[in-house]
Coordinates of C-alpha atoms in Angstrom, one line a residue:
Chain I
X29 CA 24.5 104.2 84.5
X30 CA 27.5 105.3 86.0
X31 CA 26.1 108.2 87.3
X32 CA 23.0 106.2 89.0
X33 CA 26.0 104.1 90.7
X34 CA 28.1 107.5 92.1
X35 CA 25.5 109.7 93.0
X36 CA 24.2 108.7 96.6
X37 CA 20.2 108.1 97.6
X38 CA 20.0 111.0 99.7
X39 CA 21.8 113.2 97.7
X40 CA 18.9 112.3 95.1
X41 CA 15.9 112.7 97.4
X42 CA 16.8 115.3 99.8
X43 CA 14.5 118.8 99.5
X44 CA 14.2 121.4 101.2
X45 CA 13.2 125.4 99.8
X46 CA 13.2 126.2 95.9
X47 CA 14.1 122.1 95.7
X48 CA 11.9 120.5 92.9
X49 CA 10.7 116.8 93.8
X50 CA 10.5 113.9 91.7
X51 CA 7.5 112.7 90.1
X52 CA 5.8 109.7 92.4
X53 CA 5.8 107.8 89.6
X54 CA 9.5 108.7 88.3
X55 CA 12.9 106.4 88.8
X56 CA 15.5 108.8 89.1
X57 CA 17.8 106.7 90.9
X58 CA 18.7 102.6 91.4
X59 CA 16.9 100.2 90.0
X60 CA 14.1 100.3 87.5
X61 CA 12.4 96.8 87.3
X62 CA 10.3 94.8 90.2
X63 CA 12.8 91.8 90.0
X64 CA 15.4 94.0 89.8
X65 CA 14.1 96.3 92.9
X66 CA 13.7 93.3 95.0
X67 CA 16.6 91.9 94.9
X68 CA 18.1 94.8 95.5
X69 CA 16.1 95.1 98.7
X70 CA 17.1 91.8 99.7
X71 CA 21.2 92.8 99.6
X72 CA 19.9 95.8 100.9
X73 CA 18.4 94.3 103.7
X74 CA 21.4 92.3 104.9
X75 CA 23.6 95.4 105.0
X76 CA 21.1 97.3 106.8
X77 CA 20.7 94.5 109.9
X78 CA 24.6 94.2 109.6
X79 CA 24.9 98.5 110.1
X80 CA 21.8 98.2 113.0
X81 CA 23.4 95.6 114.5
X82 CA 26.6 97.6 114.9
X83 CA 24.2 100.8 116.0
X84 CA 22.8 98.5 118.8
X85 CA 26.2 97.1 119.9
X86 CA 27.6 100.6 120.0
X87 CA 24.6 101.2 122.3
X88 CA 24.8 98.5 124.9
X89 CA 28.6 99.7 125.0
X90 CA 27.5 102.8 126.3
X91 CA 27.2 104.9 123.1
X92 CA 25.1 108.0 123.0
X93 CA 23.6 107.0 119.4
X94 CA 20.6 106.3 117.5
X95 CA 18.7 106.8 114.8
X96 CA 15.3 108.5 114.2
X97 CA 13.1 107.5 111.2
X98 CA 10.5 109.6 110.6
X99 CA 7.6 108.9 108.2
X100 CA 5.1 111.2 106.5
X101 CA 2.8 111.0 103.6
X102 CA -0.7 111.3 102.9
X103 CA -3.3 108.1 103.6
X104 CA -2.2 105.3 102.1
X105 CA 1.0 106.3 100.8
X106 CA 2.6 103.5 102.2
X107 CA 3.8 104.7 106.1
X108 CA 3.0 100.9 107.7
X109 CA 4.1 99.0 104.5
X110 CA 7.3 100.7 104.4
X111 CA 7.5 99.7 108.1
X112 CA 7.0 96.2 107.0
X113 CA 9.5 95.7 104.5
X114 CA 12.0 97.7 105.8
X115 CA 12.4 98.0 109.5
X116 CA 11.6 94.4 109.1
X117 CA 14.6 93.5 107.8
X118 CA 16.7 94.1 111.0
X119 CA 16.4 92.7 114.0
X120 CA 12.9 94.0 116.0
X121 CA 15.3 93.9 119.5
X122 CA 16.6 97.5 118.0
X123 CA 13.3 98.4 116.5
X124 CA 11.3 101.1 118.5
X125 CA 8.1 101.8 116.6
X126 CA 5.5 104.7 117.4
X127 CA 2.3 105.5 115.6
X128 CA 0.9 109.0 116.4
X129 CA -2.8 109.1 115.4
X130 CA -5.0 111.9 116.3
X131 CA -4.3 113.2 119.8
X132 CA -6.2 111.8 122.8
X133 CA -8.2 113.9 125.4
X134 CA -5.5 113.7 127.5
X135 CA -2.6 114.4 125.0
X136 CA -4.3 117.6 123.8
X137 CA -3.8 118.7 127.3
X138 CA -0.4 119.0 127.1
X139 CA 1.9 120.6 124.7
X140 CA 2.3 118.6 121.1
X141 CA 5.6 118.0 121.4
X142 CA 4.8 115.6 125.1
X143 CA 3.6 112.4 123.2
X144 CA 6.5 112.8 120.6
X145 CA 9.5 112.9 123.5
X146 CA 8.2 110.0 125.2
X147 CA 8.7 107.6 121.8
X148 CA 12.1 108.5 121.6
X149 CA 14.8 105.8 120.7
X150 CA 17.2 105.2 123.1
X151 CA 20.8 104.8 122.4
X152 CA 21.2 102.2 120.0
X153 CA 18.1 102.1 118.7
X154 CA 16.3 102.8 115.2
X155 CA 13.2 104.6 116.3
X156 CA 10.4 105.1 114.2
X157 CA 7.2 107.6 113.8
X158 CA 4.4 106.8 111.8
X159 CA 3.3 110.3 111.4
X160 CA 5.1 112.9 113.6
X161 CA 5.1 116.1 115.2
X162 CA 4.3 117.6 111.6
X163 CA 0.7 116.4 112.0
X164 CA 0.7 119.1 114.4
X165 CA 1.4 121.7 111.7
X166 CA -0.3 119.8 108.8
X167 CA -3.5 119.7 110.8
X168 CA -4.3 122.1 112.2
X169 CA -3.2 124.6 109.4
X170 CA -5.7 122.6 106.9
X171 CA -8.9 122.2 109.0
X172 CA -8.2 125.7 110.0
X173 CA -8.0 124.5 113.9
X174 CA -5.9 127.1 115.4
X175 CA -5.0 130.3 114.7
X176 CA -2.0 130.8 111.4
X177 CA 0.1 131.7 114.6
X178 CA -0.2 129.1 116.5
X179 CA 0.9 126.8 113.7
X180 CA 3.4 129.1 112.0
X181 CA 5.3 129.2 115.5
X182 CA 6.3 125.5 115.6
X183 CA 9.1 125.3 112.6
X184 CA 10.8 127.4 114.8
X185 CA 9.7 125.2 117.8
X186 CA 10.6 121.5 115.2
X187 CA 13.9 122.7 114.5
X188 CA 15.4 123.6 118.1
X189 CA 13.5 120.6 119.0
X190 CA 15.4 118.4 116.5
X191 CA 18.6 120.2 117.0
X192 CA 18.3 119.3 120.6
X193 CA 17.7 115.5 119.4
X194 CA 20.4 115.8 117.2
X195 CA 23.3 117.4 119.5
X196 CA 22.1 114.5 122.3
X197 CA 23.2 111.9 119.5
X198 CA 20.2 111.4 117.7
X199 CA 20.3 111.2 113.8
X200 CA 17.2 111.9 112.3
X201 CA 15.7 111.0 108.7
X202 CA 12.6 112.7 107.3
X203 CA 11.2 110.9 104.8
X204 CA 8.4 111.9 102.8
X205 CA 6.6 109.3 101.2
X206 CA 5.6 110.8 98.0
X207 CA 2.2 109.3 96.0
X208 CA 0.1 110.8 93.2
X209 CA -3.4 111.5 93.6
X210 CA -3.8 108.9 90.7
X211 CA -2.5 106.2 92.6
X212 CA -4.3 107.0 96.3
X213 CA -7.5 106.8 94.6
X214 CA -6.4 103.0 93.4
X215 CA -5.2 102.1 97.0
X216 CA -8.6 103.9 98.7
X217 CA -10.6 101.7 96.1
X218 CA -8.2 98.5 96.8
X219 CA -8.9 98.9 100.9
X220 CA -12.7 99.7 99.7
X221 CA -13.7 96.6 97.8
X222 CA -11.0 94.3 100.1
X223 CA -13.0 93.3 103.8
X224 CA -9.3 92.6 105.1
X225 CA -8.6 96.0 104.4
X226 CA -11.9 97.9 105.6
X227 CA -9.6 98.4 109.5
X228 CA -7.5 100.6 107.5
X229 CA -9.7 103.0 105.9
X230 CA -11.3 106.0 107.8
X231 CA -14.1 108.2 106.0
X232 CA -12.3 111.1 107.2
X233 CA -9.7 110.3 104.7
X234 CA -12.0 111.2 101.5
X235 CA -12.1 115.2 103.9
X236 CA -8.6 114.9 103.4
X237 CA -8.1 113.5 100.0
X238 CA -10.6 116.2 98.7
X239 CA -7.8 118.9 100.9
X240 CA -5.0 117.5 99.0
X241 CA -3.9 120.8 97.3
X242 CA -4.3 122.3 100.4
X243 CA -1.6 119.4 101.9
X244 CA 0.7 119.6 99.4
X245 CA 1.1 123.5 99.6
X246 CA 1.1 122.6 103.8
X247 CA 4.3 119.9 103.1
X248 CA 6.0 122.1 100.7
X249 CA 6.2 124.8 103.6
X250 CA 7.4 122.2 105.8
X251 CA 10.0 121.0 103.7
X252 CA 11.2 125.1 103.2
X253 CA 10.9 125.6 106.5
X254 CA 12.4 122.6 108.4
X255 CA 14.6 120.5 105.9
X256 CA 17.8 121.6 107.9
X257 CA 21.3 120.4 107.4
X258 CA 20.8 118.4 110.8
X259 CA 17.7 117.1 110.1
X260 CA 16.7 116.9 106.1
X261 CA 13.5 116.0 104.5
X262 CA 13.4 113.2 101.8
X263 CA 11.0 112.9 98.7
X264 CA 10.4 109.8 98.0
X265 CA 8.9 108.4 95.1
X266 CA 6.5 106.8 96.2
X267 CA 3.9 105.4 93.8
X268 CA 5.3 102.2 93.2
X269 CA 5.6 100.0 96.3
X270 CA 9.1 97.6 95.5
X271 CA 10.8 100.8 94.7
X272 CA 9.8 103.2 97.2
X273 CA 10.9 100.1 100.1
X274 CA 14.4 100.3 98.2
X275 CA 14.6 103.8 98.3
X276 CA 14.0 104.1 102.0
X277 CA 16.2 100.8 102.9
X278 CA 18.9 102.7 101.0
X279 CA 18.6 106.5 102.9
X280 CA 18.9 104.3 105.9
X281 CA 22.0 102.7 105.0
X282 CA 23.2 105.4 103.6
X283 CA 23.0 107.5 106.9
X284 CA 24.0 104.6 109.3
X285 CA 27.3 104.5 107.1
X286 CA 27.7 107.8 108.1
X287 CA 27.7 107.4 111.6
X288 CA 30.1 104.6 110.8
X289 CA 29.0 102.8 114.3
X290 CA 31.8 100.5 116.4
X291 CA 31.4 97.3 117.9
X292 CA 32.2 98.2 121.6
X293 CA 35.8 97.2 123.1
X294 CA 36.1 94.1 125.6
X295 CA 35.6 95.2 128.7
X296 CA 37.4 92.1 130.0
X297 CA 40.5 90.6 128.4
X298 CA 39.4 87.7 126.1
X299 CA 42.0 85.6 126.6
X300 CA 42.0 85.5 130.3
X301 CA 37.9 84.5 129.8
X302 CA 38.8 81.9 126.7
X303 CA 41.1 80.0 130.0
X304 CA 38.4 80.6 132.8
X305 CA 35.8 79.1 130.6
X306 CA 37.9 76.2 129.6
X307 CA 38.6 76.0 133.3
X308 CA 34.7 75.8 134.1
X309 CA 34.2 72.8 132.2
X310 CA 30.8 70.4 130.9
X311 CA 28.3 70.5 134.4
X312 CA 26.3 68.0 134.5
Chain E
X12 CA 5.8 60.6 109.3
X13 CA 1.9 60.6 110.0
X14 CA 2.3 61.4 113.6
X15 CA 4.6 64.6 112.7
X16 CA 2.0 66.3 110.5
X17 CA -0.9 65.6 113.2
X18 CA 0.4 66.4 116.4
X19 CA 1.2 69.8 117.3
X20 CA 4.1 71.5 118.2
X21 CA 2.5 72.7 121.0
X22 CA 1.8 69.3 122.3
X23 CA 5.1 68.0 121.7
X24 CA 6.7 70.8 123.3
X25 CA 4.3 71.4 126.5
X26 CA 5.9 71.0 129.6
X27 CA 5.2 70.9 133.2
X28 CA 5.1 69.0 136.3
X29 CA 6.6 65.5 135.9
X30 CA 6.8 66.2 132.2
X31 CA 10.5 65.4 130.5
X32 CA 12.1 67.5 128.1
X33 CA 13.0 66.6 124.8
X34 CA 17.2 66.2 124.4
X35 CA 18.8 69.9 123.3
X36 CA 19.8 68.4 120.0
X37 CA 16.8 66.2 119.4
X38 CA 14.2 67.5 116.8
X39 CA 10.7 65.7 118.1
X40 CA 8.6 67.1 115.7
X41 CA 9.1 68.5 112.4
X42 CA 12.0 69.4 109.9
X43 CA 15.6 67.2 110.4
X44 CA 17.3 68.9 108.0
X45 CA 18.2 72.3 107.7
X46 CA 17.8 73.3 104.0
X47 CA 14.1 72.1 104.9
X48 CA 13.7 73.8 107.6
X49 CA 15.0 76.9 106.4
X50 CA 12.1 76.4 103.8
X51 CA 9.6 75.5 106.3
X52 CA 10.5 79.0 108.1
X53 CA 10.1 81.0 105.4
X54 CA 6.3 79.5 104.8
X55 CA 5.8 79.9 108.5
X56 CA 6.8 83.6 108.2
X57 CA 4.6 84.3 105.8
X58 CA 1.8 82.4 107.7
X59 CA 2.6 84.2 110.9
X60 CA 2.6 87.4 109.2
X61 CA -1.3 87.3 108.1
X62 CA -2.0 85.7 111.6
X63 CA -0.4 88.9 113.1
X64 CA -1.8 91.4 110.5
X65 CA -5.4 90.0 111.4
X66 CA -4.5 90.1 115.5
X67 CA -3.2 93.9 115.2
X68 CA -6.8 94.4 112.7
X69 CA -8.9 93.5 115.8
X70 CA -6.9 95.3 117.8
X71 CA -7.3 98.9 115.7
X72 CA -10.9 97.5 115.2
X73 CA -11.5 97.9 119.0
X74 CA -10.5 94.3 120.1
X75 CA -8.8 93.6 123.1
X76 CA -6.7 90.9 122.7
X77 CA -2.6 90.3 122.5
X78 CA -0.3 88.0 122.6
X79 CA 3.2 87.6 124.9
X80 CA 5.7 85.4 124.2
X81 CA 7.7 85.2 127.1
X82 CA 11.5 83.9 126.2
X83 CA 14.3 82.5 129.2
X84 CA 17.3 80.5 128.9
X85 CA 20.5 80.3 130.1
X86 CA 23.0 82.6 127.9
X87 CA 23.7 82.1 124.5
X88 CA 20.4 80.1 124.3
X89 CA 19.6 82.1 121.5
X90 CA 16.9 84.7 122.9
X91 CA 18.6 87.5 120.5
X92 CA 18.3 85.6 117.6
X93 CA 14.9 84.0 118.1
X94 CA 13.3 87.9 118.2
X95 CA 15.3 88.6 115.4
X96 CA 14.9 85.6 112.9
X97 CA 11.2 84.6 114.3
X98 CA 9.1 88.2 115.2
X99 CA 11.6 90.1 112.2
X100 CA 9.6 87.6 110.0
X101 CA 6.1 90.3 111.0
X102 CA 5.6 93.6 110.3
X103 CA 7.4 95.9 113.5
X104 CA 4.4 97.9 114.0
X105 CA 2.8 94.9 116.1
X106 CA 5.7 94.0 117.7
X107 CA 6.6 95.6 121.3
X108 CA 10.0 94.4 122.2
X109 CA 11.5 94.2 126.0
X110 CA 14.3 93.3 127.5
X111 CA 14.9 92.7 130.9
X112 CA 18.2 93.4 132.3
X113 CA 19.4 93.4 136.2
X114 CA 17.1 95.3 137.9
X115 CA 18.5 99.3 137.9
X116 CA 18.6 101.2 141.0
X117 CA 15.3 102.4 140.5
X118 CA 13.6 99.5 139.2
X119 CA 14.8 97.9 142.6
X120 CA 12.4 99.9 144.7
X121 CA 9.5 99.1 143.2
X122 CA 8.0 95.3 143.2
X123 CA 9.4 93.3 141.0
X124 CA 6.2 93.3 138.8
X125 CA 6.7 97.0 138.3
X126 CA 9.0 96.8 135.5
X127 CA 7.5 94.4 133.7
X128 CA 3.7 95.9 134.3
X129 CA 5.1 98.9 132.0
X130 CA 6.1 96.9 129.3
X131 CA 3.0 94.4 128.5
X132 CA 1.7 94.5 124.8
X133 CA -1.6 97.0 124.1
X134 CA -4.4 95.2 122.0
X135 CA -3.9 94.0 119.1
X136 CA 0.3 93.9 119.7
X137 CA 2.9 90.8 119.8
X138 CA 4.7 91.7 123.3
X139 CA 8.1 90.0 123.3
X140 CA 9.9 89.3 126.6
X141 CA 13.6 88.6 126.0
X142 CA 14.3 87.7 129.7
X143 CA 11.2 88.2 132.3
X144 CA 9.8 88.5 135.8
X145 CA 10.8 84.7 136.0
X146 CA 14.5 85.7 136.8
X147 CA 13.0 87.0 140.3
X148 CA 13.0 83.6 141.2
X149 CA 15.7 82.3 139.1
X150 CA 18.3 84.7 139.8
X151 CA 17.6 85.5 144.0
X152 CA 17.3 81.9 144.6
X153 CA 20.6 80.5 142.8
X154 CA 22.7 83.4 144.0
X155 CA 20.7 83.3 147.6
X156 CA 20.0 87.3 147.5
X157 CA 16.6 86.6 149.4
X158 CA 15.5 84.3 151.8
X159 CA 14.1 81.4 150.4
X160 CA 10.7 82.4 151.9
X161 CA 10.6 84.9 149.1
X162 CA 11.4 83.7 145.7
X163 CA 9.0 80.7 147.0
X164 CA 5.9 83.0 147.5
X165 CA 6.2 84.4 143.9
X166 CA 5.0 81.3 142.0
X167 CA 1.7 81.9 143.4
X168 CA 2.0 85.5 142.8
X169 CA 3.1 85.1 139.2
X170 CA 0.2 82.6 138.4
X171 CA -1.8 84.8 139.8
X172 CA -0.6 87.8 137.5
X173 CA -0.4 86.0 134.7
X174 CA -4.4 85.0 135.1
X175 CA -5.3 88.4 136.0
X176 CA -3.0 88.9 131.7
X177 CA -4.9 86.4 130.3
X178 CA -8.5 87.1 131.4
X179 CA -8.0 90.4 130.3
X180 CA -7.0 89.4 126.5
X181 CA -3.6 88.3 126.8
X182 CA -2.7 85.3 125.4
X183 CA 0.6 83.7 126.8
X184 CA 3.1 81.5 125.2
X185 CA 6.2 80.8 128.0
X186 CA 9.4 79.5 126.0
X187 CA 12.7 77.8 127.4
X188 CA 15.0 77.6 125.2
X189 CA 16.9 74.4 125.8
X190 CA 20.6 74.1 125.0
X191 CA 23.0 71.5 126.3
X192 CA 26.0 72.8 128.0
X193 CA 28.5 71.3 125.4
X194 CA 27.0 74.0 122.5
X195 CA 26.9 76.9 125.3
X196 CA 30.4 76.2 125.2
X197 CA 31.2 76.7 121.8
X198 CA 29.0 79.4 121.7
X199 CA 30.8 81.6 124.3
X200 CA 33.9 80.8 122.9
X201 CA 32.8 81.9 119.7
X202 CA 32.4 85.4 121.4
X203 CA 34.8 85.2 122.6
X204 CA 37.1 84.0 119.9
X205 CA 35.0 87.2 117.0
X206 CA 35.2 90.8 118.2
X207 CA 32.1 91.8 116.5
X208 CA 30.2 89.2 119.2
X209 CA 32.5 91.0 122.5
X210 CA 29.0 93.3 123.2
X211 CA 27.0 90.4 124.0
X212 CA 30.0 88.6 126.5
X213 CA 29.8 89.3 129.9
X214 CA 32.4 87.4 132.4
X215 CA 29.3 87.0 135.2
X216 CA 28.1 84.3 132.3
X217 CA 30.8 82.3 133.6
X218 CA 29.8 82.2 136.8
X219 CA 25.9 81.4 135.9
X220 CA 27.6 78.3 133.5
X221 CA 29.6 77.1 137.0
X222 CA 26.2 76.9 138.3
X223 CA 24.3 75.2 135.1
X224 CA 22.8 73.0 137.8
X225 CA 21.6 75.2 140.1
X226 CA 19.6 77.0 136.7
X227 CA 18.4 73.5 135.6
X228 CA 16.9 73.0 139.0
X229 CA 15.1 76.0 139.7
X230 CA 14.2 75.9 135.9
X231 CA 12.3 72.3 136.8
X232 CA 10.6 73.8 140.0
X233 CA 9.3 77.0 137.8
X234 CA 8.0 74.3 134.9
X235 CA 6.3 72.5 137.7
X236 CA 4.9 75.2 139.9
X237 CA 3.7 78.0 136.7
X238 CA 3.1 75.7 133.8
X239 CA -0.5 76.3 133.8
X240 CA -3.2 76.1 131.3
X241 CA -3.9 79.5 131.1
X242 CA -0.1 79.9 130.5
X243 CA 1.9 76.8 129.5
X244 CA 5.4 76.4 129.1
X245 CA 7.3 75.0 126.0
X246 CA 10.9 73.7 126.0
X247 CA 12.6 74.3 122.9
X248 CA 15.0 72.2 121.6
X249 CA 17.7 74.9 120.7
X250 CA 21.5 73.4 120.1
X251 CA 20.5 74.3 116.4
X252 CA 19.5 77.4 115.6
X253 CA 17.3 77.1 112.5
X254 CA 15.6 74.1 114.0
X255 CA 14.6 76.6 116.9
X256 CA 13.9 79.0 115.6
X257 CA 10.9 77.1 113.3
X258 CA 9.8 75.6 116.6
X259 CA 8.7 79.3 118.1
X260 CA 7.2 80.1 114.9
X261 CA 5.2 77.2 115.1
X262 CA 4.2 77.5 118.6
X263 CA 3.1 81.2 117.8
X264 CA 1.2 80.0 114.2
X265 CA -0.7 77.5 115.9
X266 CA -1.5 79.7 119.5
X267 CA -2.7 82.7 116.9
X268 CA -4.9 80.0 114.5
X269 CA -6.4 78.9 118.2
X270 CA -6.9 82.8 119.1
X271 CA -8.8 83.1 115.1
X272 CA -8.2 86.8 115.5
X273 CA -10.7 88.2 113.3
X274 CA -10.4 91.6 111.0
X275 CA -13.1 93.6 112.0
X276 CA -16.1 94.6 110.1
X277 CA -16.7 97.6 108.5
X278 CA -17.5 101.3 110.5
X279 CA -18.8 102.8 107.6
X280 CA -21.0 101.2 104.3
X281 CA -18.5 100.8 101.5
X282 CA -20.6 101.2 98.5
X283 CA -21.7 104.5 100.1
X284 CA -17.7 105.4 100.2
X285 CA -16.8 104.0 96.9
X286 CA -19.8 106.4 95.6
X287 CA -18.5 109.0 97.6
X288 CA -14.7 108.4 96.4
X289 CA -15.2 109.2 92.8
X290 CA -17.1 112.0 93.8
X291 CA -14.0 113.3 95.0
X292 CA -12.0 113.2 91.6
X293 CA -8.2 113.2 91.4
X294 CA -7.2 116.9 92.6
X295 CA -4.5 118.9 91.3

């Protein structure tokens, strides 16, 4: 137990070459039970609006900051609910969401990395990508699209990209939501038999389900090839959906502690204002 | 008690031409007490969570409506807090979040629809306008930057852009939210009086609380002159915070039951999938 309290979230999840992840299904850090895991979330969740507030302060105080949460995982491993339960737990004013699905005409026109720099967070802000700039490796490497040069060229192209994030003052998380291929057949049955859940299925994702080896070999690259020191890759377990929100609440407090941001100065003495606004009475 | 559970909070709240408010502090509808109506907000969450699930459905589904809630008041009125305790009760990837600040250099040049043009909600999203093109009129005409001529001309032109929203899927909800001048008082002295709250204090909110009158009165021309059916305006009662804040989520729950956003029907034939799923096996 005492090592589960001392031993951080991230240093538990991150990955990167020769790294071994967790089993989906496996605990190997925090809390264990549902009840548990919840309530967990819920402390969580204070802390986390209490560090974002703080982020967004820093920001309208004319800080350079802000943070970059990236999601990736295969269909249904749980990109939009972790969205839900966790960016939803601080304030949406901060919140700047992006969803890159398959590129349009006109995206394809221009270089991959055009659509991704136009979604990202200003100072202050947590931004967000539901699928990234690694679809554009993941993609076209699997379905064969382009030639293995064309793909293999872009970690190179990801990482100065990211460093160049990073050094303008953007922290970036990389979080890989990790499922079993035991439990995406549940959920693609669960959004199958449920008409409220027929918007999120896609028969392309039984072409991709039936690729999944070739996915996994695709990610593990990825993580080798791009988990830097500046911008690192979490695994996160992600089969069980109480415990995988926990997880990812935590790697974002975790990080945001880091950055340790400052509610801005006055910039106007306080005391002074206290006596104006005393002097400006009731109207009315 | 009858008459609160039948009438709506949209008719209580409705307000227009030769319409009074309700009293900052009264509570004409609803919860009086806040342990209830921190109860009653929770319920509504969850109710205005499915309500937006199904609207951003349609919207992936090929749909093409959306809802804006437009939010104005005079500082401290609680705009900040109603985005974060009302629309952080959805999930962030439906939410589109804008705030309007004084115009930039830039955004100067252009029309004062510009700006806001760029930031209406896509299909299927909750656009959220923390401030709006309404302080074109508010803000020119109280601090006379433009001749009157001016600020007069853009009720028409606003009515007319806000039809031109509505008829093409956008569904409008236009909130004041109404504090009395006694609890803006405490509330800037709180930031003033708490470090933590210095970011959101600006000493120019002194001068717009010298001229709470002029606000009021411009307020009372803009309810009479673009509180239209298409997009009516709702004055919130706002000195307490919870009670507000279950107010908005009322007026959204009941403008999204009236929209009956629908998820859409399947693309594919799910037996055919489900066949086609186990097919598939588990990989690995």
């Amino acid at each position: 137990m005492a090592k589960k309290d001392t031993v951080s979230v991230r240093d538990t999840l991150r990955i990167g070459k020769g790294v071994e992840r967790h089993h989906p299904g496996s605990f190997p850090i925090g809390p264990t039970k549902k009840p548990k895991g919840l309530k967990d979330l819920a402390d969580a969740g204070d802390r986390l609006a209490e560090l974002q507030e703080a982020l967004y302060a820093e920001g309208v105080g004319g800080g350079n900051r802000s943070l970059l949460l990236v999601l990736q995982g295969m269909d249904t491993s749980g990109k939009g609910g972790t969205v839900g339960h966790v960016l939803g737990l601080v304030n949406p004013m901060g919140v700047r969401y992006a969803g890159f699905k398959k590129p349009t005409a006109a995206e394809a026109r221009h270089h991959y990395l055009w659509r991704i720099r136009k979604q990202l967070p200003v100072p202050g802000q947590v931004g967000v990508f539901d699928r990234s700039h690694y679809e554009d490796i993941l993609v076209p490497r699997v379905q064969k699209l382009v030639p293995a040069a064309e793909w293999r060229k872009r970690y190179t192209e990801i990482n100065a990209f990211e460093k160049e994030l990073t050094e303008a003052g953007t922290t970036i998380v990389k979080v890989f939501l990790d499922i079993s291929p035991e439990e995406q057949l549940k959920r693609l049955k669960a959004r199958l038999e449920t008409p409220a859940k027929w918007w999120k299925y896609n028969p392309a994702d039984l072409d991709a389900r039936a690729q999944w080896n070739d996915y996994q070999k695709a990610y593990a690259d990825i993580f080798a090839k791009t988990s830097t020191a500046a911008a690192p890759w979490y695994a996160v377990p992600a089969d069980r959906k109480w415990y995988r929100n926990w997880l990812v609440a935590r790697l974002l407090i975790e990080t945001i502690e880091e950055m340790d941001p400052k509610f801005p100065p006055a910039g106007f003495d306080p005391e002074t204002e206290l006596k104006k606004l005393e002097g400006v009475g009731v109207p009315g």
